[in-house]
């Protein structure tokens, strides 16, 4: 890489850069060698950065007009929708932006699962990513509480009550979280505070996520290590910048469609009814992006074990780099894994679907089978597959994907080092 | 490409099965052609004005609309009554104001900036006057109901005799579109209940359509500018996307790689 010997041309630049090497950083970011075969599934990293910034900017603007008080929150949201200049636009971008953020993050995560981006030497990038995802869920959940509609109130009640499943201290923790004996004004004000804080924690973690990425560099669809810089790479600017920009614009068209033409389709109608502790909605459902985990929670008859199962479903991802024993990264060269991958995708979609349905009868049965399969995939199928699977020959380099095929990555690496 | 195809076919199957099971559970709502649907959807101005008349002469005796101000009636994208007329409408309501310099509360005629005067002082008073049921505030009602405008439109026309075997308590009515079919509101509309100034025949169907249009506007007062801005924004994005696409092709032509 060129960043170590980079020197600014101007005297002023040199003087500044010797004291704070921001120009070296900028040079590193523009020159950063990126595999040239990245497909469009790789553009979601940039899209996610855009989503985060959008949420922060619209969120700041909303916070200038929103009132975090149980008696005034709902009314202040209506004030934003009616009387604040373009308030409706800002709020609809923020509300739909959360859904777009999750849509993008799910594609980003499943891209990583398909191409084995979580494997060595990228475990830390992956684990930081899982922490970001957890924080996103926390931020989204608390954000949904702020309009103080019926779903806000009862969603908050259901989710915070999960902590009561913890033996001995559970009830105490719930009271502590609520700041009282039910979800009320103290709960709302602390949720608002935390909802304001979390995006900046995410922003910090995103910096670490990208920093950790820039050490080994990007994985790629072939899943082999590439020499950097080489024939296999292109500088980040302008090649990846323009490609990410193109993909981002496509994404923004979808985003704009939701904001301008279907702004409430992803929300729940009950949230336009002001919170009423005396009336429980017929069905309490979380936002669509939390439904698979909600299904896992409800599929276990015991409350504590249900909570444990739900949390494990997320935390299991953090140890994925060690559960997947295969040396080959990309599913392109793993014929069996590829099939199990698509079964997992279907499994998660099914979990999302039954999560929105009442937990009874056939739905409950499907939820249980799908939950069992989810854990089976990570705990049994992946570890075994790494030993049993006969993988396809992996190419030596991106530029010669058909030539010089070798039976596995280790052999490819050996040859590569010999060539060097 | 094959994977992409698989991915989307799975999604299509999920969505298709989803909508099927929803359709099986729900009653089919009455349909009408709403002028505000679609990319260029706008409110029918005359319908909004008639809808306000139905609201104020019929609904407003029980239902509040606390998030609306009288000035909204004159604003662009709404019923667009002439300002003088709206001033007269506002002035026809008594508003409690104060305290004055003597520390007394007093009443005065309403102004443009006042919020719609509520029929009851508080929820308890509303419940006491309506046999324990609270007539919900109608400001965002269409957004607060699953079926939206179609649901409200159907509900207003959905009153019928209770079928055999359904026992109704005093003050409870049968409505085939209501969740659970039992509703505490008596059929609010009957043919000729209001007399429209523009000579439109005030059938139950016509009044239902007008008042539902009015409720859609009250829930989404900026719907028209949202649709207009949305069209411009999306056209702009599409043009920019095409331009960026060709720039990208040009830039990537320097390397032997597909993009």
PDB file of N, CA and C in Angstrom, chain A residues 315-411:
ATOM      1  N   UNK A 315     -26.740 -14.002  19.014  1.00  0.00           N
ATOM      2  CA  UNK A 315     -25.358 -14.122  19.492  1.00  0.00           C
ATOM      3  C   UNK A 315     -24.608 -15.267  18.824  1.00  0.00           C
ATOM      4  N   UNK A 316     -25.356 -16.256  18.348  1.00  0.00           N
ATOM      5  CA  UNK A 316     -24.717 -17.389  17.675  1.00  0.00           C
ATOM      6  C   UNK A 316     -23.945 -16.902  16.444  1.00  0.00           C
ATOM      7  N   UNK A 317     -24.431 -15.785  15.889  1.00  0.00           N
ATOM      8  CA  UNK A 317     -23.761 -15.234  14.708  1.00  0.00           C
ATOM      9  C   UNK A 317     -22.342 -14.776  15.050  1.00  0.00           C
ATOM     10  N   UNK A 318     -22.159 -14.320  16.300  1.00  0.00           N
ATOM     11  CA  UNK A 318     -20.846 -13.799  16.692  1.00  0.00           C
ATOM     12  C   UNK A 318     -19.775 -14.895  16.664  1.00  0.00           C
ATOM     13  N   UNK A 319     -20.175 -16.147  16.899  1.00  0.00           N
ATOM     14  CA  UNK A 319     -19.184 -17.239  16.891  1.00  0.00           C
ATOM     15  C   UNK A 319     -19.186 -17.996  15.567  1.00  0.00           C
ATOM     16  N   UNK A 320     -19.950 -17.470  14.614  1.00  0.00           N
ATOM     17  CA  UNK A 320     -20.031 -18.110  13.297  1.00  0.00           C
ATOM     18  C   UNK A 320     -18.666 -18.400  12.664  1.00  0.00           C
ATOM     19  N   UNK A 321     -17.681 -17.481  12.777  1.00  0.00           N
ATOM     20  CA  UNK A 321     -16.385 -17.764  12.144  1.00  0.00           C
ATOM     21  C   UNK A 321     -15.761 -19.066  12.639  1.00  0.00           C
ATOM     22  N   UNK A 322     -16.126 -19.516  13.833  1.00  0.00           N
ATOM     23  CA  UNK A 322     -15.539 -20.741  14.366  1.00  0.00           C
ATOM     24  C   UNK A 322     -16.484 -21.930  14.222  1.00  0.00           C
ATOM     25  N   UNK A 323     -17.763 -21.659  13.974  1.00  0.00           N
ATOM     26  CA  UNK A 323     -18.714 -22.755  13.745  1.00  0.00           C
ATOM     27  C   UNK A 323     -18.575 -23.282  12.315  1.00  0.00           C
ATOM     28  N   UNK A 324     -18.262 -22.365  11.399  1.00  0.00           N
ATOM     29  CA  UNK A 324     -18.080 -22.765  10.008  1.00  0.00           C
ATOM     30  C   UNK A 324     -16.651 -23.256   9.844  1.00  0.00           C
ATOM     31  N   UNK A 325     -16.515 -24.579   9.663  1.00  0.00           N
ATOM     32  CA  UNK A 325     -15.168 -25.170   9.668  1.00  0.00           C
ATOM     33  C   UNK A 325     -14.540 -25.229   8.282  1.00  0.00           C
ATOM     34  N   UNK A 326     -15.307 -24.833   7.255  1.00  0.00           N
ATOM     35  CA  UNK A 326     -14.773 -24.930   5.894  1.00  0.00           C
ATOM     36  C   UNK A 326     -13.681 -23.900   5.652  1.00  0.00           C
ATOM     37  N   UNK A 327     -12.629 -24.348   4.922  1.00  0.00           N
ATOM     38  CA  UNK A 327     -11.538 -23.429   4.613  1.00  0.00           C
ATOM     39  C   UNK A 327     -11.901 -22.533   3.429  1.00  0.00           C
ATOM     40  N   UNK A 328     -12.878 -22.971   2.640  1.00  0.00           N
ATOM     41  CA  UNK A 328     -13.283 -22.223   1.457  1.00  0.00           C
ATOM     42  C   UNK A 328     -14.288 -21.152   1.863  1.00  0.00           C
ATOM     43  N   UNK A 329     -14.056 -19.924   1.405  1.00  0.00           N
ATOM     44  CA  UNK A 329     -14.953 -18.841   1.802  1.00  0.00           C
ATOM     45  C   UNK A 329     -16.235 -18.834   0.973  1.00  0.00           C
ATOM     46  N   UNK A 330     -16.086 -18.666  -0.341  1.00  0.00           N
ATOM     47  CA  UNK A 330     -17.247 -18.375  -1.179  1.00  0.00           C
ATOM     48  C   UNK A 330     -18.113 -19.601  -1.425  1.00  0.00           C
ATOM     49  N   UNK A 331     -19.433 -19.398  -1.317  1.00  0.00           N
ATOM     50  CA  UNK A 331     -20.386 -20.480  -1.586  1.00  0.00           C
ATOM     51  C   UNK A 331     -20.349 -20.912  -3.045  1.00  0.00           C
ATOM     52  N   UNK A 332     -19.733 -20.084  -3.889  1.00  0.00           N
ATOM     53  CA  UNK A 332     -19.636 -20.425  -5.306  1.00  0.00           C
ATOM     54  C   UNK A 332     -18.915 -21.771  -5.481  1.00  0.00           C
ATOM     55  N   UNK A 333     -17.937 -22.038  -4.585  1.00  0.00           N
ATOM     56  CA  UNK A 333     -17.156 -23.271  -4.691  1.00  0.00           C
ATOM     57  C   UNK A 333     -17.578 -24.318  -3.667  1.00  0.00           C
ATOM     58  N   UNK A 334     -18.753 -24.077  -3.029  1.00  0.00           N
ATOM     59  CA  UNK A 334     -19.241 -25.025  -2.024  1.00  0.00           C
ATOM     60  C   UNK A 334     -20.653 -25.464  -2.417  1.00  0.00           C
ATOM     61  N   UNK A 335     -20.762 -26.487  -3.276  1.00  0.00           N
ATOM     62  CA  UNK A 335     -22.071 -26.855  -3.828  1.00  0.00           C
ATOM     63  C   UNK A 335     -23.104 -27.223  -2.755  1.00  0.00           C
ATOM     64  N   UNK A 336     -22.659 -27.883  -1.681  1.00  0.00           N
ATOM     65  CA  UNK A 336     -23.621 -28.273  -0.649  1.00  0.00           C
ATOM     66  C   UNK A 336     -24.018 -27.082   0.217  1.00  0.00           C
ATOM     67  N   UNK A 337     -23.001 -26.319   0.628  1.00  0.00           N
ATOM     68  CA  UNK A 337     -23.283 -25.163   1.476  1.00  0.00           C
ATOM     69  C   UNK A 337     -24.244 -24.215   0.778  1.00  0.00           C
ATOM     70  N   UNK A 338     -24.060 -24.048  -0.527  1.00  0.00           N
ATOM     71  CA  UNK A 338     -24.899 -23.144  -1.293  1.00  0.00           C
ATOM     72  C   UNK A 338     -26.378 -23.499  -1.121  1.00  0.00           C
ATOM     73  N   UNK A 339     -26.657 -24.809  -1.157  1.00  0.00           N
ATOM     74  CA  UNK A 339     -28.057 -25.224  -1.000  1.00  0.00           C
ATOM     75  C   UNK A 339     -28.564 -24.959   0.410  1.00  0.00           C
ATOM     76  N   UNK A 340     -27.697 -25.282   1.401  1.00  0.00           N
ATOM     77  CA  UNK A 340     -28.117 -25.026   2.784  1.00  0.00           C
ATOM     78  C   UNK A 340     -28.289 -23.531   3.041  1.00  0.00           C
ATOM     79  N   UNK A 341     -27.490 -22.731   2.343  1.00  0.00           N
ATOM     80  CA  UNK A 341     -27.609 -21.273   2.478  1.00  0.00           C
ATOM     81  C   UNK A 341     -29.010 -20.824   2.079  1.00  0.00           C
ATOM     82  N   UNK A 342     -29.473 -21.310   0.919  1.00  0.00           N
ATOM     83  CA  UNK A 342     -30.797 -20.875   0.460  1.00  0.00           C
ATOM     84  C   UNK A 342     -31.903 -21.429   1.340  1.00  0.00           C
ATOM     85  N   UNK A 343     -31.685 -22.605   1.921  1.00  0.00           N
ATOM     86  CA  UNK A 343     -32.675 -23.126   2.869  1.00  0.00           C
ATOM     87  C   UNK A 343     -32.732 -22.213   4.095  1.00  0.00           C
ATOM     88  N   UNK A 344     -31.555 -21.736   4.540  1.00  0.00           N
ATOM     89  CA  UNK A 344     -31.530 -20.827   5.691  1.00  0.00           C
ATOM     90  C   UNK A 344     -32.277 -19.531   5.367  1.00  0.00           C
ATOM     91  N   UNK A 345     -32.049 -18.993   4.166  1.00  0.00           N
ATOM     92  CA  UNK A 345     -32.754 -17.768   3.760  1.00  0.00           C
ATOM     93  C   UNK A 345     -34.268 -17.994   3.843  1.00  0.00           C
ATOM     94  N   UNK A 346     -34.718 -19.115   3.274  1.00  0.00           N
ATOM     95  CA  UNK A 346     -36.149 -19.432   3.304  1.00  0.00           C
ATOM     96  C   UNK A 346     -36.620 -19.592   4.745  1.00  0.00           C
ATOM     97  N   UNK A 347     -35.793 -20.244   5.573  1.00  0.00           N
ATOM     98  CA  UNK A 347     -36.142 -20.479   6.969  1.00  0.00           C
ATOM     99  C   UNK A 347     -36.370 -19.160   7.710  1.00  0.00           C
ATOM    100  N   UNK A 348     -35.479 -18.200   7.482  1.00  0.00           N
ATOM    101  CA  UNK A 348     -35.602 -16.906   8.162  1.00  0.00           C
ATOM    102  C   UNK A 348     -36.843 -16.153   7.665  1.00  0.00           C
ATOM    103  N   UNK A 349     -37.108 -16.248   6.350  1.00  0.00           N
ATOM    104  CA  UNK A 349     -38.306 -15.589   5.816  1.00  0.00           C
ATOM    105  C   UNK A 349     -39.577 -16.220   6.391  1.00  0.00           C
ATOM    106  N   UNK A 350     -39.550 -17.548   6.534  1.00  0.00           N
ATOM    107  CA  UNK A 350     -40.712 -18.233   7.125  1.00  0.00           C
ATOM    108  C   UNK A 350     -40.893 -17.792   8.574  1.00  0.00           C
ATOM    109  N   UNK A 351     -39.769 -17.697   9.310  1.00  0.00           N
ATOM    110  CA  UNK A 351     -39.844 -17.228  10.703  1.00  0.00           C
ATOM    111  C   UNK A 351     -40.454 -15.826  10.749  1.00  0.00           C
ATOM    112  N   UNK A 352     -40.047 -14.969   9.829  1.00  0.00           N
ATOM    113  CA  UNK A 352     -40.600 -13.614   9.774  1.00  0.00           C
ATOM    114  C   UNK A 352     -42.096 -13.641   9.528  1.00  0.00           C
ATOM    115  N   UNK A 353     -42.507 -14.547   8.646  1.00  0.00           N
ATOM    116  CA  UNK A 353     -43.929 -14.639   8.320  1.00  0.00           C
ATOM    117  C   UNK A 353     -44.742 -15.119   9.530  1.00  0.00           C
ATOM    118  N   UNK A 354     -44.307 -16.210  10.172  1.00  0.00           N
ATOM    119  CA  UNK A 354     -45.094 -16.717  11.308  1.00  0.00           C
ATOM    120  C   UNK A 354     -44.996 -15.780  12.510  1.00  0.00           C
ATOM    121  N   UNK A 355     -43.938 -14.957  12.538  1.00  0.00           N
ATOM    122  CA  UNK A 355     -43.820 -13.968  13.616  1.00  0.00           C
ATOM    123  C   UNK A 355     -44.932 -12.944  13.571  1.00  0.00           C
ATOM    124  N   UNK A 356     -45.489 -12.722  12.379  1.00  0.00           N
ATOM    125  CA  UNK A 356     -46.566 -11.748  12.228  1.00  0.00           C
ATOM    126  C   UNK A 356     -47.934 -12.373  12.473  1.00  0.00           C
ATOM    127  N   UNK A 357     -47.975 -13.698  12.553  1.00  0.00           N
ATOM    128  CA  UNK A 357     -49.248 -14.407  12.711  1.00  0.00           C
ATOM    129  C   UNK A 357     -49.483 -14.722  14.183  1.00  0.00           C
ATOM    130  N   UNK A 358     -50.721 -15.020  14.570  1.00  0.00           N
ATOM    131  CA  UNK A 358     -50.965 -15.410  15.964  1.00  0.00           C
ATOM    132  C   UNK A 358     -50.208 -16.696  16.298  1.00  0.00           C
ATOM    133  N   UNK A 359     -49.659 -16.761  17.517  1.00  0.00           N
ATOM    134  CA  UNK A 359     -48.861 -17.930  17.910  1.00  0.00           C
ATOM    135  C   UNK A 359     -49.781 -19.056  18.345  1.00  0.00           C
ATOM    136  N   UNK A 360     -50.398 -19.732  17.385  1.00  0.00           N
ATOM    137  CA  UNK A 360     -51.300 -20.839  17.718  1.00  0.00           C
ATOM    138  C   UNK A 360     -51.390 -21.788  16.537  1.00  0.00           C
ATOM    139  N   UNK A 361     -51.832 -23.006  16.822  1.00  0.00           N
ATOM    140  CA  UNK A 361     -52.103 -24.002  15.788  1.00  0.00           C
ATOM    141  C   UNK A 361     -50.927 -24.247  14.852  1.00  0.00           C
ATOM    142  N   UNK A 362     -51.235 -24.238  13.562  1.00  0.00           N
ATOM    143  CA  UNK A 362     -50.237 -24.555  12.546  1.00  0.00           C
ATOM    144  C   UNK A 362     -49.073 -23.559  12.562  1.00  0.00           C
ATOM    145  N   UNK A 363     -49.390 -22.268  12.789  1.00  0.00           N
ATOM    146  CA  UNK A 363     -48.343 -21.242  12.809  1.00  0.00           C
ATOM    147  C   UNK A 363     -47.292 -21.549  13.874  1.00  0.00           C
ATOM    148  N   UNK A 364     -47.781 -21.981  15.038  1.00  0.00           N
ATOM    149  CA  UNK A 364     -46.860 -22.270  16.133  1.00  0.00           C
ATOM    150  C   UNK A 364     -45.979 -23.466  15.772  1.00  0.00           C
ATOM    151  N   UNK A 365     -46.594 -24.463  15.151  1.00  0.00           N
ATOM    152  CA  UNK A 365     -45.838 -25.654  14.745  1.00  0.00           C
ATOM    153  C   UNK A 365     -44.742 -25.273  13.741  1.00  0.00           C
ATOM    154  N   UNK A 366     -45.137 -24.466  12.739  1.00  0.00           N
ATOM    155  CA  UNK A 366     -44.163 -24.026  11.729  1.00  0.00           C
ATOM    156  C   UNK A 366     -43.036 -23.242  12.405  1.00  0.00           C
ATOM    157  N   UNK A 367     -43.404 -22.358  13.338  1.00  0.00           N
ATOM    158  CA  UNK A 367     -42.407 -21.540  14.040  1.00  0.00           C
ATOM    159  C   UNK A 367     -41.415 -22.432  14.777  1.00  0.00           C
ATOM    160  N   UNK A 368     -41.924 -23.507  15.388  1.00  0.00           N
ATOM    161  CA  UNK A 368     -41.047 -24.390  16.162  1.00  0.00           C
ATOM    162  C   UNK A 368     -40.085 -25.135  15.251  1.00  0.00           C
ATOM    163  N   UNK A 369     -40.612 -25.651  14.146  1.00  0.00           N
ATOM    164  CA  UNK A 369     -39.752 -26.373  13.205  1.00  0.00           C
ATOM    165  C   UNK A 369     -38.684 -25.422  12.645  1.00  0.00           C
ATOM    166  N   UNK A 370     -39.125 -24.213  12.263  1.00  0.00           N
ATOM    167  CA  UNK A 370     -38.195 -23.246  11.668  1.00  0.00           C
ATOM    168  C   UNK A 370     -37.137 -22.807  12.680  1.00  0.00           C
ATOM    169  N   UNK A 371     -37.537 -22.639  13.951  1.00  0.00           N
ATOM    170  CA  UNK A 371     -36.580 -22.272  15.000  1.00  0.00           C
ATOM    171  C   UNK A 371     -35.546 -23.380  15.175  1.00  0.00           C
ATOM    172  N   UNK A 372     -36.036 -24.612  15.235  1.00  0.00           N
ATOM    173  CA  UNK A 372     -35.129 -25.749  15.406  1.00  0.00           C
ATOM    174  C   UNK A 372     -34.147 -25.801  14.238  1.00  0.00           C
ATOM    175  N   UNK A 373     -34.663 -25.579  13.025  1.00  0.00           N
ATOM    176  CA  UNK A 373     -33.786 -25.646  11.866  1.00  0.00           C
ATOM    177  C   UNK A 373     -32.731 -24.535  11.895  1.00  0.00           C
ATOM    178  N   UNK A 374     -33.146 -23.355  12.354  1.00  0.00           N
ATOM    179  CA  UNK A 374     -32.223 -22.219  12.428  1.00  0.00           C
ATOM    180  C   UNK A 374     -30.985 -22.596  13.248  1.00  0.00           C
ATOM    181  N   UNK A 375     -31.230 -23.198  14.417  1.00  0.00           N
ATOM    182  CA  UNK A 375     -30.099 -23.566  15.271  1.00  0.00           C
ATOM    183  C   UNK A 375     -29.344 -24.767  14.703  1.00  0.00           C
ATOM    184  N   UNK A 376     -30.101 -25.679  14.093  1.00  0.00           N
ATOM    185  CA  UNK A 376     -29.479 -26.840  13.464  1.00  0.00           C
ATOM    186  C   UNK A 376     -28.469 -26.390  12.400  1.00  0.00           C
ATOM    187  N   UNK A 377     -28.848 -25.389  11.626  1.00  0.00           N
ATOM    188  CA  UNK A 377     -27.983 -24.894  10.561  1.00  0.00           C
ATOM    189  C   UNK A 377     -26.630 -24.448  11.117  1.00  0.00           C
ATOM    190  N   UNK A 378     -26.686 -23.661  12.193  1.00  0.00           N
ATOM    191  CA  UNK A 378     -25.436 -23.096  12.710  1.00  0.00           C
ATOM    192  C   UNK A 378     -24.653 -24.083  13.580  1.00  0.00           C
ATOM    193  N   UNK A 379     -25.372 -24.892  14.360  1.00  0.00           N
ATOM    194  CA  UNK A 379     -24.688 -25.728  15.346  1.00  0.00           C
ATOM    195  C   UNK A 379     -24.276 -27.092  14.797  1.00  0.00           C
ATOM    196  N   UNK A 380     -24.996 -27.610  13.809  1.00  0.00           N
ATOM    197  CA  UNK A 380     -24.682 -28.948  13.297  1.00  0.00           C
ATOM    198  C   UNK A 380     -24.248 -28.907  11.832  1.00  0.00           C
ATOM    199  N   UNK A 381     -25.100 -28.346  10.986  1.00  0.00           N
ATOM    200  CA  UNK A 381     -24.828 -28.421   9.544  1.00  0.00           C
ATOM    201  C   UNK A 381     -23.502 -27.750   9.187  1.00  0.00           C
ATOM    202  N   UNK A 382     -23.305 -26.507   9.658  1.00  0.00           N
ATOM    203  CA  UNK A 382     -22.087 -25.782   9.278  1.00  0.00           C
ATOM    204  C   UNK A 382     -20.804 -26.481   9.744  1.00  0.00           C
ATOM    205  N   UNK A 383     -20.707 -26.884  11.036  1.00  0.00           N
ATOM    206  CA  UNK A 383     -19.460 -27.540  11.456  1.00  0.00           C
ATOM    207  C   UNK A 383     -19.196 -28.836  10.693  1.00  0.00           C
ATOM    208  N   UNK A 384     -20.250 -29.642  10.464  1.00  0.00           N
ATOM    209  CA  UNK A 384     -20.063 -30.930   9.796  1.00  0.00           C
ATOM    210  C   UNK A 384     -19.708 -30.723   8.328  1.00  0.00           C
ATOM    211  N   UNK A 385     -20.401 -29.773   7.712  1.00  0.00           N
ATOM    212  CA  UNK A 385     -20.223 -29.523   6.285  1.00  0.00           C
ATOM    213  C   UNK A 385     -18.761 -29.236   5.931  1.00  0.00           C
ATOM    214  N   UNK A 386     -18.082 -28.510   6.831  1.00  0.00           N
ATOM    215  CA  UNK A 386     -16.694 -28.141   6.564  1.00  0.00           C
ATOM    216  C   UNK A 386     -15.797 -29.349   6.371  1.00  0.00           C
ATOM    217  N   UNK A 387     -16.121 -30.461   7.053  1.00  0.00           N
ATOM    218  CA  UNK A 387     -15.302 -31.668   6.934  1.00  0.00           C
ATOM    219  C   UNK A 387     -15.772 -32.571   5.805  1.00  0.00           C
ATOM    220  N   UNK A 388     -17.090 -32.610   5.586  1.00  0.00           N
ATOM    221  CA  UNK A 388     -17.662 -33.596   4.657  1.00  0.00           C
ATOM    222  C   UNK A 388     -17.721 -33.105   3.208  1.00  0.00           C
ATOM    223  N   UNK A 389     -17.855 -31.796   3.054  1.00  0.00           N
ATOM    224  CA  UNK A 389     -18.170 -31.282   1.731  1.00  0.00           C
ATOM    225  C   UNK A 389     -16.994 -31.410   0.764  1.00  0.00           C
ATOM    226  N   UNK A 390     -17.305 -31.813  -0.492  1.00  0.00           N
ATOM    227  CA  UNK A 390     -16.292 -31.834  -1.536  1.00  0.00           C
ATOM    228  C   UNK A 390     -16.428 -30.529  -2.314  1.00  0.00           C
ATOM    229  N   UNK A 391     -15.442 -29.656  -2.147  1.00  0.00           N
ATOM    230  CA  UNK A 391     -15.565 -28.338  -2.761  1.00  0.00           C
ATOM    231  C   UNK A 391     -15.012 -28.343  -4.169  1.00  0.00           C
ATOM    232  N   UNK A 392     -15.407 -27.333  -4.936  1.00  0.00           N
ATOM    233  CA  UNK A 392     -14.952 -27.210  -6.316  1.00  0.00           C
ATOM    234  C   UNK A 392     -13.577 -26.542  -6.341  1.00  0.00           C
ATOM    235  N   UNK A 393     -12.819 -26.728  -7.432  1.00  0.00           N
ATOM    236  CA  UNK A 393     -11.506 -26.089  -7.511  1.00  0.00           C
ATOM    237  C   UNK A 393     -11.614 -24.567  -7.454  1.00  0.00           C
ATOM    238  N   UNK A 394     -10.743 -23.966  -6.640  1.00  0.00           N
ATOM    239  CA  UNK A 394     -10.753 -22.517  -6.464  1.00  0.00           C
ATOM    240  C   UNK A 394      -9.704 -21.908  -7.391  1.00  0.00           C
ATOM    241  N   UNK A 395     -10.023 -20.833  -8.102  1.00  0.00           N
ATOM    242  CA  UNK A 395      -9.034 -20.236  -9.008  1.00  0.00           C
ATOM    243  C   UNK A 395      -7.893 -19.572  -8.250  1.00  0.00           C
ATOM    244  N   UNK A 396      -6.796 -19.356  -8.960  1.00  0.00           N
ATOM    245  CA  UNK A 396      -5.617 -18.745  -8.352  1.00  0.00           C
ATOM    246  C   UNK A 396      -5.792 -17.258  -8.129  1.00  0.00           C
ATOM    247  N   UNK A 397      -6.422 -16.616  -9.128  1.00  0.00           N
ATOM    248  CA  UNK A 397      -6.593 -15.179  -8.995  1.00  0.00           C
ATOM    249  C   UNK A 397      -7.891 -14.781  -9.678  1.00  0.00           C
ATOM    250  N   UNK A 398      -8.286 -13.520  -9.463  1.00  0.00           N
ATOM    251  CA  UNK A 398      -9.542 -13.049 -10.031  1.00  0.00           C
ATOM    252  C   UNK A 398      -9.443 -12.945 -11.544  1.00  0.00           C
ATOM    253  N   UNK A 399      -8.281 -12.502 -12.023  1.00  0.00           N
ATOM    254  CA  UNK A 399      -8.129 -12.293 -13.459  1.00  0.00           C
ATOM    255  C   UNK A 399      -8.109 -13.610 -14.221  1.00  0.00           C
ATOM    256  N   UNK A 400      -7.731 -14.694 -13.542  1.00  0.00           N
ATOM    257  CA  UNK A 400      -7.711 -15.976 -14.230  1.00  0.00           C
ATOM    258  C   UNK A 400      -8.633 -16.962 -13.520  1.00  0.00           C
ATOM    259  N   UNK A 401      -9.925 -16.693 -13.542  1.00  0.00           N
ATOM    260  CA  UNK A 401     -10.813 -17.535 -12.759  1.00  0.00           C
ATOM    261  C   UNK A 401     -10.961 -18.933 -13.333  1.00  0.00           C
ATOM    262  N   UNK A 402     -10.681 -19.131 -14.630  1.00  0.00           N
ATOM    263  CA  UNK A 402     -10.843 -20.468 -15.207  1.00  0.00           C
ATOM    264  C   UNK A 402      -9.529 -21.221 -15.291  1.00  0.00           C
ATOM    265  N   UNK A 403      -8.449 -20.471 -15.441  1.00  0.00           N
ATOM    266  CA  UNK A 403      -7.152 -21.119 -15.579  1.00  0.00           C
ATOM    267  C   UNK A 403      -6.584 -21.483 -14.218  1.00  0.00           C
ATOM    268  N   UNK A 404      -5.688 -22.438 -14.234  1.00  0.00           N
ATOM    269  CA  UNK A 404      -4.913 -22.754 -13.038  1.00  0.00           C
ATOM    270  C   UNK A 404      -5.753 -23.105 -11.835  1.00  0.00           C
ATOM    271  N   UNK A 405      -6.880 -23.774 -12.065  1.00  0.00           N
ATOM    272  CA  UNK A 405      -7.715 -24.174 -10.943  1.00  0.00           C
ATOM    273  C   UNK A 405      -6.961 -25.121 -10.032  1.00  0.00           C
ATOM    274  N   UNK A 406      -7.149 -24.983  -8.757  1.00  0.00           N
ATOM    275  CA  UNK A 406      -6.487 -25.884  -7.822  1.00  0.00           C
ATOM    276  C   UNK A 406      -7.543 -26.456  -6.895  1.00  0.00           C
ATOM    277  N   UNK A 407      -7.324 -27.645  -6.344  1.00  0.00           N
ATOM    278  CA  UNK A 407      -8.388 -28.314  -5.598  1.00  0.00           C
ATOM    279  C   UNK A 407      -8.864 -27.535  -4.368  1.00  0.00           C
ATOM    280  N   UNK A 408      -8.002 -26.833  -3.736  1.00  0.00           N
ATOM    281  CA  UNK A 408      -8.494 -26.058  -2.596  1.00  0.00           C
ATOM    282  C   UNK A 408      -7.645 -24.817  -2.361  1.00  0.00           C
ATOM    283  N   UNK A 409      -8.103 -24.042  -1.408  1.00  0.00           N
ATOM    284  CA  UNK A 409      -7.494 -22.739  -1.203  1.00  0.00           C
ATOM    285  C   UNK A 409      -6.045 -22.843  -0.740  1.00  0.00           C
ATOM    286  N   UNK A 410      -5.781 -23.837   0.128  1.00  0.00           N
ATOM    287  CA  UNK A 410      -4.428 -23.974   0.670  1.00  0.00           C
ATOM    288  C   UNK A 410      -3.426 -24.178  -0.465  1.00  0.00           C
ATOM    289  N   UNK A 411      -3.814 -25.049  -1.397  1.00  0.00           N
ATOM    290  CA  UNK A 411      -2.948 -25.297  -2.540  1.00  0.00           C
ATOM    291  C   UNK A 411      -2.771 -24.026  -3.359  1.00  0.00           C
TER     292      UNK A 411
END
